CSV table of C-alpha atoms in Angstrom, one decimal:
chain,number,residue,atom,x,y,z
H,8,UNK,CA,-80.0,-1.8,-66.5
H,9,UNK,CA,-78.6,-1.2,-63.0
H,10,UNK,CA,-78.9,1.2,-60.1
H,11,UNK,CA,-76.1,2.9,-58.1
H,12,UNK,CA,-76.4,1.9,-54.5
H,13,UNK,CA,-73.2,3.6,-53.1
H,14,UNK,CA,-70.3,5.6,-54.5
H,15,UNK,CA,-67.1,7.3,-53.7
H,16,UNK,CA,-65.4,10.0,-55.7
H,17,UNK,CA,-61.9,11.5,-55.6
H,18,UNK,CA,-59.9,14.1,-57.5
H,19,UNK,CA,-57.1,12.4,-59.4
H,20,UNK,CA,-53.7,14.1,-59.0
H,21,UNK,CA,-51.6,14.9,-62.0
H,22,UNK,CA,-48.1,15.2,-60.5
H,23,UNK,CA,-46.5,16.0,-63.9
H,24,UNK,CA,-49.0,18.5,-65.1
H,25,UNK,CA,-49.4,16.7,-68.4
H,26,UNK,CA,-53.2,16.2,-68.5
H,27,UNK,CA,-55.6,19.0,-69.2
H,28,UNK,CA,-58.7,19.6,-67.1
H,29,UNK,CA,-59.7,17.9,-63.9
H,30,UNK,CA,-60.1,14.2,-63.5
H,31,UNK,CA,-62.2,12.4,-61.0
H,32,UNK,CA,-62.3,8.7,-60.1
H,33,UNK,CA,-65.7,7.3,-59.2
H,34,UNK,CA,-66.3,3.9,-57.7
H,35,UNK,CA,-69.9,3.0,-58.1
H,36,UNK,CA,-71.4,0.0,-56.4
H,37,UNK,CA,-74.2,-1.3,-58.6
H,38,UNK,CA,-77.4,-3.2,-58.0
H,39,UNK,CA,-77.8,-5.5,-61.0
H,40,UNK,CA,-80.9,-7.7,-61.6
H,41,UNK,CA,-80.4,-11.4,-61.3
H,42,UNK,CA,-81.4,-12.0,-64.9
H,43,UNK,CA,-79.0,-9.4,-66.4
H,44,UNK,CA,-75.9,-10.7,-68.2
H,45,UNK,CA,-73.8,-8.3,-66.1
H,46,UNK,CA,-75.0,-9.9,-62.9
H,47,UNK,CA,-72.3,-11.5,-60.7
H,48,UNK,CA,-73.0,-13.2,-57.4
H,49,UNK,CA,-70.2,-11.4,-55.6
H,50,UNK,CA,-71.5,-8.0,-56.7
H,51,UNK,CA,-70.6,-5.5,-59.4
H,52,UNK,CA,-68.6,-2.3,-59.1
H,53,UNK,CA,-68.0,0.3,-61.9
H,54,UNK,CA,-64.8,2.4,-61.9
H,55,UNK,CA,-65.2,5.6,-63.9
H,56,UNK,CA,-62.7,8.2,-64.8
H,57,UNK,CA,-64.7,11.4,-65.3
H,58,UNK,CA,-63.0,14.4,-67.0
H,59,UNK,CA,-63.9,18.1,-67.0
H,60,UNK,CA,-62.1,20.2,-69.6
H,61,UNK,CA,-63.2,23.9,-70.0
H,62,UNK,CA,-66.9,23.7,-70.7
H,63,UNK,CA,-67.2,20.0,-71.5
H,64,UNK,CA,-67.4,16.8,-69.4
H,65,UNK,CA,-67.0,13.2,-70.5
H,66,UNK,CA,-66.2,9.7,-69.4
H,67,UNK,CA,-62.6,9.0,-70.3
H,68,UNK,CA,-62.5,5.4,-69.2
H,69,UNK,CA,-64.6,2.9,-67.3
H,70,UNK,CA,-64.3,-0.7,-66.2
H,71,UNK,CA,-66.6,-3.2,-64.5
H,72,UNK,CA,-65.1,-5.1,-61.6
H,73,UNK,CA,-66.4,-7.8,-59.2
H,74,UNK,CA,-67.0,-6.2,-55.9
H,75,UNK,CA,-65.5,-8.7,-53.5
H,76,UNK,CA,-62.5,-9.9,-55.6
H,77,UNK,CA,-61.9,-6.8,-57.7
H,78,UNK,CA,-61.6,-8.9,-60.9
H,79,UNK,CA,-62.1,-7.3,-64.3
H,80,UNK,CA,-65.5,-8.0,-66.0
H,81,UNK,CA,-65.3,-7.7,-69.8
H,82,UNK,CA,-68.5,-5.7,-70.4
H,83,UNK,CA,-69.4,-2.4,-72.1
H,84,UNK,CA,-72.0,0.2,-71.1
H,85,UNK,CA,-75.0,0.5,-73.4
H,86,UNK,CA,-75.7,4.0,-74.7
H,87,UNK,CA,-78.5,4.7,-72.2
H,88,UNK,CA,-76.4,3.4,-69.3
H,89,UNK,CA,-73.5,5.5,-70.3
H,90,UNK,CA,-75.7,8.6,-70.4
H,91,UNK,CA,-77.0,7.7,-66.9
H,92,UNK,CA,-73.5,7.2,-65.5
H,93,UNK,CA,-72.3,10.5,-67.1
H,94,UNK,CA,-75.3,12.3,-65.5
H,95,UNK,CA,-74.5,10.7,-62.2
H,96,UNK,CA,-70.9,11.9,-62.3
H,97,UNK,CA,-72.0,15.4,-63.3
H,98,UNK,CA,-74.3,15.5,-60.4
H,99,UNK,CA,-71.8,14.2,-57.8
H,100,UNK,CA,-68.3,15.3,-58.8
H,101,UNK,CA,-68.3,18.4,-56.7
H,102,UNK,CA,-68.5,16.3,-53.5
H,103,UNK,CA,-65.0,14.9,-54.4
H,104,UNK,CA,-63.6,18.4,-54.1
H,105,UNK,CA,-64.8,18.8,-50.5
């Protein structure tokens, strides 16, 4: 498991008007325990595409990256982690609109 230490959120533009709903890009800096298999010495960042369509919200895509070199980490969220990230996005997406 991990904890979010810092984050940024931005509304994603759809210049062609193809996509439905609103999309937000979250960049989450994570605190990962040393003994976790996700741990990387240079830090771990989670990039999340959060989508709100009508009355529903979901994570459309996510990827783990090393914080300093921005390299892709091939890792998947566990079910409880995904629920935690979704709840975090639901709580903080409105700040991206400000």
